[in-house]
Short mmCIF file of C-alpha atoms (C1' of nucleotides) in Angstrom, two decimals:
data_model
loop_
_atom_site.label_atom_id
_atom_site.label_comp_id
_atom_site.label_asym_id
_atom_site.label_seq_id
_atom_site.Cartn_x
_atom_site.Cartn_y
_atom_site.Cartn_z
CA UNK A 538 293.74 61.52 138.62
CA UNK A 539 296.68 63.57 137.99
CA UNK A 540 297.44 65.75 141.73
CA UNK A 541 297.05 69.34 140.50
CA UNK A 542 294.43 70.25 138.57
CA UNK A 543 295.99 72.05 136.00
CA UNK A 544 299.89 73.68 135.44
CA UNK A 545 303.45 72.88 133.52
CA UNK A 546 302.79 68.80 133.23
CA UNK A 547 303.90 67.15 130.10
CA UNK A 548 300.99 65.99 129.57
CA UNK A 549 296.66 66.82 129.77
CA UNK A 550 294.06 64.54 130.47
CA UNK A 551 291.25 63.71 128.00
CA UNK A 552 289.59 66.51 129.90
CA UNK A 553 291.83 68.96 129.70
CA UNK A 554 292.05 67.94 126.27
CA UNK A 555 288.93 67.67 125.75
CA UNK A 556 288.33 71.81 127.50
CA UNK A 557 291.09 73.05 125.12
CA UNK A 558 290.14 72.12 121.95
CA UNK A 559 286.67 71.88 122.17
CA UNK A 560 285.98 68.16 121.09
CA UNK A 561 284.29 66.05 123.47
CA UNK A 562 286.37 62.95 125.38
CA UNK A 563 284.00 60.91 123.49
CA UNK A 564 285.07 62.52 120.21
CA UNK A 565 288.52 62.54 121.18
CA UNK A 566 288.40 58.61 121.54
CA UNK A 567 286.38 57.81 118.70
CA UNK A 568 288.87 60.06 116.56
CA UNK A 569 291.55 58.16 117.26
CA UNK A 570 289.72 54.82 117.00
CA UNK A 571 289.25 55.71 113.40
CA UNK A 572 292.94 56.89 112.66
CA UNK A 573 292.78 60.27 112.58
CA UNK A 574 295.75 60.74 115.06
CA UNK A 575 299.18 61.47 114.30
CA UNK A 576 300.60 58.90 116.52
CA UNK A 577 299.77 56.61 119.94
CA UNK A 578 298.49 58.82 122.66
CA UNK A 579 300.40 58.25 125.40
CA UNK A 580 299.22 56.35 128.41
CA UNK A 581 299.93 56.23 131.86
CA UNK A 582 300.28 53.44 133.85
CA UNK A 583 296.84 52.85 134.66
CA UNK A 584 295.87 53.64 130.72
CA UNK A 585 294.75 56.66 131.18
CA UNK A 586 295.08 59.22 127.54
CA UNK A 587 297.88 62.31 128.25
CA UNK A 588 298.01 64.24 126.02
CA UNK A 589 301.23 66.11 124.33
CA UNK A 590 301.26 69.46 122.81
CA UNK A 591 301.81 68.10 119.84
CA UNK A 592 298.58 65.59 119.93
CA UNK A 593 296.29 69.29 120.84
CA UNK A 594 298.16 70.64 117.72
CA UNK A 595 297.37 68.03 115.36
CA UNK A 596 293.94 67.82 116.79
CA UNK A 597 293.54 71.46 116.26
CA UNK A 598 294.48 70.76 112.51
CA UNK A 599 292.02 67.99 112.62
CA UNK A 600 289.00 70.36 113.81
CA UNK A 601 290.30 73.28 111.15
CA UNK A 602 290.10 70.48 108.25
CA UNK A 603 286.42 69.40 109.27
CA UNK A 604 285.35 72.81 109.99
CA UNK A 605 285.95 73.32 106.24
CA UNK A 606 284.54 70.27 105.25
CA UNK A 607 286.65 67.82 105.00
CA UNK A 608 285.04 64.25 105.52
CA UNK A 609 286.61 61.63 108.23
CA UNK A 610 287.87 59.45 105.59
CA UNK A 611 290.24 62.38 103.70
CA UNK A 612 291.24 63.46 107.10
CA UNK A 613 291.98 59.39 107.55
CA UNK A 614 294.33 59.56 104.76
CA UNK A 615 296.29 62.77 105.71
CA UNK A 616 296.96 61.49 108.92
CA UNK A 617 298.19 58.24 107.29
CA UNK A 618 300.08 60.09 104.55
CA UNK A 619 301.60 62.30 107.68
CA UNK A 620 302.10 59.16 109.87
CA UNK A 621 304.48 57.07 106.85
CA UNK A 622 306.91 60.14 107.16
CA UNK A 623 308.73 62.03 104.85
CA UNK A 624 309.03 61.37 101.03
CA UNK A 625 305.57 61.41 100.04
CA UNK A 626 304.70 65.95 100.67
CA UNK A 627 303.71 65.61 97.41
CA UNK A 628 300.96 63.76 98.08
CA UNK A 629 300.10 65.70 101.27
CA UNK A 630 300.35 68.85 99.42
CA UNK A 631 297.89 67.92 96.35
CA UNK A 632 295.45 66.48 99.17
CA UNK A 633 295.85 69.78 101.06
CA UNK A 634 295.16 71.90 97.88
CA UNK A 635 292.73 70.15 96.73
CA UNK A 636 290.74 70.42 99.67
CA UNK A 637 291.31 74.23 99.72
CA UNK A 638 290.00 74.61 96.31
CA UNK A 639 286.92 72.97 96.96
CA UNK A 640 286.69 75.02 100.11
CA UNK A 641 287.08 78.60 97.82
CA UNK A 642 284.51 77.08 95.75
CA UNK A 643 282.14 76.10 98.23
CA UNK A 644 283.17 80.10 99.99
CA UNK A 645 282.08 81.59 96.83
CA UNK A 646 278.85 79.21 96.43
CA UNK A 647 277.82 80.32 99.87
CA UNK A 648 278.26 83.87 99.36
CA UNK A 649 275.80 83.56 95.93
CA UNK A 650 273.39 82.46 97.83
CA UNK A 651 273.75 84.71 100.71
CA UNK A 652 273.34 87.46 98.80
CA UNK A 653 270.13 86.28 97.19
CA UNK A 654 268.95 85.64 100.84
CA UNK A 655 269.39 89.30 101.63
CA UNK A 656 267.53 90.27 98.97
CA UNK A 657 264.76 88.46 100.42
CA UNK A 658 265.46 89.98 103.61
CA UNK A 659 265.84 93.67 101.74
CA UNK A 660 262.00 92.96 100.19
CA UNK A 661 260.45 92.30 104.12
CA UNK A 662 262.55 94.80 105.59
CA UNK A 663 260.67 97.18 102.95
CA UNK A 664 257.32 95.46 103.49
CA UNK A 665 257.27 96.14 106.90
CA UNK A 666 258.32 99.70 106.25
CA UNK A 667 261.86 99.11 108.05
CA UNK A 668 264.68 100.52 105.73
CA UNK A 669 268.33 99.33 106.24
CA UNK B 1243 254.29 61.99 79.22
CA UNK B 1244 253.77 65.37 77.40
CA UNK B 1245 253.43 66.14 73.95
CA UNK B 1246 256.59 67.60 72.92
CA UNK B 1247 260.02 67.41 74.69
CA UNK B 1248 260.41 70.65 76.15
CA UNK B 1249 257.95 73.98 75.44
CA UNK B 1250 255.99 76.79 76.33
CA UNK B 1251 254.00 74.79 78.38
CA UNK B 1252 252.00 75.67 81.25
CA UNK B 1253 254.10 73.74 83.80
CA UNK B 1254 256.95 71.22 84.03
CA UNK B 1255 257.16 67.51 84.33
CA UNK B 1256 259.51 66.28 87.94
CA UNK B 1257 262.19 65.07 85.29
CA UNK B 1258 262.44 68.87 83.97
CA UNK B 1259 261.88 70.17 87.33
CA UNK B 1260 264.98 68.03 88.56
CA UNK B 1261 266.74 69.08 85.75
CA UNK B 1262 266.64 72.64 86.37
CA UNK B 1263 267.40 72.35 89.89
CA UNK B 1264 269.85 70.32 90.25
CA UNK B 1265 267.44 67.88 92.83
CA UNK B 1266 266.87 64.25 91.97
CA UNK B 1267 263.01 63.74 91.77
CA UNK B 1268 263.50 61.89 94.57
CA UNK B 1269 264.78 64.58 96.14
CA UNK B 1270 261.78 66.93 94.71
CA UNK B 1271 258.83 64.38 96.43
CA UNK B 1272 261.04 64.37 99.61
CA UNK B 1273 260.86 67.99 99.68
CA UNK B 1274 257.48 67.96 98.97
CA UNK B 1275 256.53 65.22 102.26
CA UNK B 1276 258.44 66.80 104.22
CA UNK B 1277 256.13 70.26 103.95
CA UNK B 1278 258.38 72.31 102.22
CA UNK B 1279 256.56 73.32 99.41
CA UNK B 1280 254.73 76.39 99.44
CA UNK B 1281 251.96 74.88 98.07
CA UNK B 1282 250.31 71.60 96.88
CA UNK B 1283 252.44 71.08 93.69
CA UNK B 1284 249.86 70.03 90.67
CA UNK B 1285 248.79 67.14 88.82
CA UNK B 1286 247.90 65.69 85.25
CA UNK B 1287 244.28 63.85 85.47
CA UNK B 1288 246.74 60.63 86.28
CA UNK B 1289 248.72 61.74 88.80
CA UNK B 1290 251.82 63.26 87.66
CA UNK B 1291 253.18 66.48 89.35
CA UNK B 1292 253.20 69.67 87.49
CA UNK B 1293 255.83 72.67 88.07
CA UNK B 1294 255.43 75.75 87.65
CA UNK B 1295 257.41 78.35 87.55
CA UNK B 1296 256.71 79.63 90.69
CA UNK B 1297 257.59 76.09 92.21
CA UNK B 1298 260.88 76.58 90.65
CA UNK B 1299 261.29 79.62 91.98
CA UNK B 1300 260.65 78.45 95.48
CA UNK B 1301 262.75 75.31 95.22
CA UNK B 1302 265.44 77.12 93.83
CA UNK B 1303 265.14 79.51 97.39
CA UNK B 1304 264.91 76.40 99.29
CA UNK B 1305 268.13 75.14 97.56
CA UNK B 1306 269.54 78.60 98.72
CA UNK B 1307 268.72 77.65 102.49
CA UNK B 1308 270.15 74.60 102.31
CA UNK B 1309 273.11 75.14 100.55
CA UNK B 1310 273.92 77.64 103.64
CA UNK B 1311 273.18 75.01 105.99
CA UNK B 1312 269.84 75.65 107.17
CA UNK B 1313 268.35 72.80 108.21
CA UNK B 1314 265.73 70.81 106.76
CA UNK B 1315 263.47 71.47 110.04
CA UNK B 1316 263.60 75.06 109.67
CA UNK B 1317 263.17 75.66 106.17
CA UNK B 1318 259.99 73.45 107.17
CA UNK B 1319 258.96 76.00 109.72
CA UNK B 1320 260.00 78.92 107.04
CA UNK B 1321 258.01 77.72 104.61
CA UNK B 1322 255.04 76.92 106.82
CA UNK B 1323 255.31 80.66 107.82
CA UNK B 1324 254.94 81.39 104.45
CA UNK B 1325 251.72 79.26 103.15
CA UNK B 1326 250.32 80.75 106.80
CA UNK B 1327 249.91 84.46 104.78
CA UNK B 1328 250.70 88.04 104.98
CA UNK B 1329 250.89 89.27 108.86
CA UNK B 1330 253.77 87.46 109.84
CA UNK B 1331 256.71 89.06 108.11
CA UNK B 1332 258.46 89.70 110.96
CA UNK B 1333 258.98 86.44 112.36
CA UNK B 1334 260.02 85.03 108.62
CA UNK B 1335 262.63 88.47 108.71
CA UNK B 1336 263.23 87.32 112.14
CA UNK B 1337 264.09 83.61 110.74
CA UNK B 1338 266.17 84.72 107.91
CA UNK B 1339 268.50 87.31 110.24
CA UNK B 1340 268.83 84.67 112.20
CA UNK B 1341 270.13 82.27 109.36
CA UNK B 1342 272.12 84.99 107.39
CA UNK B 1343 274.09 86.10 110.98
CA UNK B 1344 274.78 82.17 111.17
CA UNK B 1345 276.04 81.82 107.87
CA UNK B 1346 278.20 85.17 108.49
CA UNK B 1347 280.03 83.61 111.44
CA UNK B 1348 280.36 80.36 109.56
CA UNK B 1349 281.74 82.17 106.52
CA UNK B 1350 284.38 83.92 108.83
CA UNK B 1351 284.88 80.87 110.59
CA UNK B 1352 285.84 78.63 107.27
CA UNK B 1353 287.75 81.75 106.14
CA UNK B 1354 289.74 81.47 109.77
CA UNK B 1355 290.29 78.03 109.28
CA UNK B 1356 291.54 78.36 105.57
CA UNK B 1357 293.98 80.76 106.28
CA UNK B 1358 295.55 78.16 108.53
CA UNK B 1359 295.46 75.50 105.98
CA UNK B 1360 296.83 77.62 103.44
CA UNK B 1361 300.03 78.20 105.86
CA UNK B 1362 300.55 74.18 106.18
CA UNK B 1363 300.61 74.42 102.17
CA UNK B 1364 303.08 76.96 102.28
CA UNK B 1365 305.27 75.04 104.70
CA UNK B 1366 305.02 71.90 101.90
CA UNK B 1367 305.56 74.02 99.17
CA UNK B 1368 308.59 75.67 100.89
CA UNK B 1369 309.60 71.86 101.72
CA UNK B 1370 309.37 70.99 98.12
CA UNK B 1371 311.73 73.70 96.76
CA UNK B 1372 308.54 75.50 95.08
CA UNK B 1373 307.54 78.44 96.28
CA UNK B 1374 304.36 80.22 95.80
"C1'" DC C 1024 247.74 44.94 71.43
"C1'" DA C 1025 252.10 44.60 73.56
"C1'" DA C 1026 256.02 46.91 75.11
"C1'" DC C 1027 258.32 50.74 76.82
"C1'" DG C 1028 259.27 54.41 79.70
"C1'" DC C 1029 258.28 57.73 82.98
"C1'" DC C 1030 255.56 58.50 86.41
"C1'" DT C 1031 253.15 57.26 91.11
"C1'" DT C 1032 253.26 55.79 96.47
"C1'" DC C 1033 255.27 53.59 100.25
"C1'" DG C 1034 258.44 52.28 103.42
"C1'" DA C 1035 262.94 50.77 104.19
"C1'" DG C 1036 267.92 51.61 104.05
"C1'" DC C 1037 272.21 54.11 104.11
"C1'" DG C 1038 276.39 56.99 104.99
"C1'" DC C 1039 278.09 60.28 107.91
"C1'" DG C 1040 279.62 61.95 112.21
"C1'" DC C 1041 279.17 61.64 116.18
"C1'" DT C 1042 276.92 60.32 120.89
"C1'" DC C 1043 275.81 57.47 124.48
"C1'" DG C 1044 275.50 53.93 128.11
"C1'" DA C 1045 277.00 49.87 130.38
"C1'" DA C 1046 280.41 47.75 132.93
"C1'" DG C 1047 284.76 47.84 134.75
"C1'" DT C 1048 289.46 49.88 136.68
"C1'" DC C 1049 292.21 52.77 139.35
"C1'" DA C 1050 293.92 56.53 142.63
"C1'" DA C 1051 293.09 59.77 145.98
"C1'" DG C 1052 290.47 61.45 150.06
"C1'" DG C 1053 287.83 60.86 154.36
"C1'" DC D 352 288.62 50.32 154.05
"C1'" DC D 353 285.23 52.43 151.39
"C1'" DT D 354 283.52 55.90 148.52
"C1'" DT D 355 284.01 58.94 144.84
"C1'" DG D 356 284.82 60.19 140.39
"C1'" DA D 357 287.36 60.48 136.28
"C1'" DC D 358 288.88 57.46 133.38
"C1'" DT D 359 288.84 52.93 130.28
"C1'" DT D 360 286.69 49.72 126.27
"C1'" DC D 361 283.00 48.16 123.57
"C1'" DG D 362 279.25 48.15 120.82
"C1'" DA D 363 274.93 50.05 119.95
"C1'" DG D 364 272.06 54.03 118.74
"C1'" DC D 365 270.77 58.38 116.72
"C1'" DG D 366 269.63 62.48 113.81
"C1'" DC D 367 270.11 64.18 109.45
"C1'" DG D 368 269.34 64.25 104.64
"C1'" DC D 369 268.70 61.97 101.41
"C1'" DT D 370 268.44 57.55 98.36
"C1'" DC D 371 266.58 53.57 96.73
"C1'" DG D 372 263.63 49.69 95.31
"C1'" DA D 373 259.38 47.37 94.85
"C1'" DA D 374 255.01 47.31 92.86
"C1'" DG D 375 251.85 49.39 90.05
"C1'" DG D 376 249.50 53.02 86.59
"C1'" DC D 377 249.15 55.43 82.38
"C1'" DG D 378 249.71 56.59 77.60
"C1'" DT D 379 252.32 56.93 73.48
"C1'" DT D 380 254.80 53.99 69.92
"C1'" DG D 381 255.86 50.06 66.82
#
DNA sequence: CAACGCCTTCGAGCGCGCTCGAAGTCAAGG
DNA sequence: CCTTGACTTCGAGCGCGCTCGAAGGCGTTG
């Protein structure tokens, strides 16, 4: 275990990591198991995960792309399509866009429905003689 | 199978009733296990369900709820409210706040999120000589 | 009357995204 | 030296929401 508990190290436990972006350590691992990360996690010398500002930033692009929806496997690709470099942004960028297109759609979808689901809440809200 | 192909007809076949909302009849008869139908759906003298419009209606509210995320469980507990009678608006008002606050945070959360996504496919764009 | 096609019930299976537990290692503290 | 506790790997398990397939019934059509 690393001697203070928390301050200017280079680099965060799975804990830490873990408390900062609000994925579990057991999410953590299995996300990079299944090649979502950007690159190795570094180890120290006992094999313990430390974690760069970098790796929180990329997982914090990781949570933003699956709080919208994206599946594992797209979110596979990116990070493989991120991982071979530069010369392929093209392909990043038409993955990227298409993925916020589907998100507008599904925003708009959503809203639709919310709105008939007010209504429904507008007709008991006058049934139970509670205006507003 | 009915008489004509499609009519004026007192209810629907599951094929029609799948057609016009967009769930798979198998779908439709999970739905209808699990206890989220209103009521008991009907039948021809051999078996076959009948729709009515009011079923539709209902589905089409329960594809509503689920298309905003609410799960399966509590549209079960919804709809149970709802075969139980009048006298217990408020706790179905209750259950549908509840749901629409949800789906507000989620909306501004997935807005959030977008925004940042949208930035990364700025940075590409700008990267690729192409701007806006 | 045979065939076709859509329906029925039932229970099993699947894809997704985690989530967990067992068993072991290592470093620091008492 | 021994305990503690956070970490490691591995593979299995789970909850959700469907999704499917087998086996059979009915009734219109050729």
């Amino acid at each position: 275990m690393p001697a203070r508990t928390t301050a200017a190290r280079a680099g965060l436990t799975i804990a830490e990591a873990s408390a900062r972006t609000g994925l579990t350590p057991h999410t953590l691992r299995y996300y990079e198991r299944d090649g979502l990360m950007l690159r190795e996690v570094g180890r120290t010398a006992s094999g313990h995960r430390v974690y760069t500002d970098a790796d929180l930033a990329w997982v914090t692009m990781l949570t933003r792309l699956r709080a919208t929806g994206m599946p594992i496997r797209e979110m596979r690709e990116y990070a493989a399509l991120c991982r071979r470099g530069e010369g392929n942004e093209e392909s990043r960028l038409g993955l990227l866009q298409a993925h916020r297109s589907r998100v507008l759609e599904q925003l708009a979808a959503v809203t639709d429905h919310l709105g008939a689901i007010d209504e429904k809440i507008g007709i008991y809200r006058g049934r139970l003689g509670r205006p507003a």
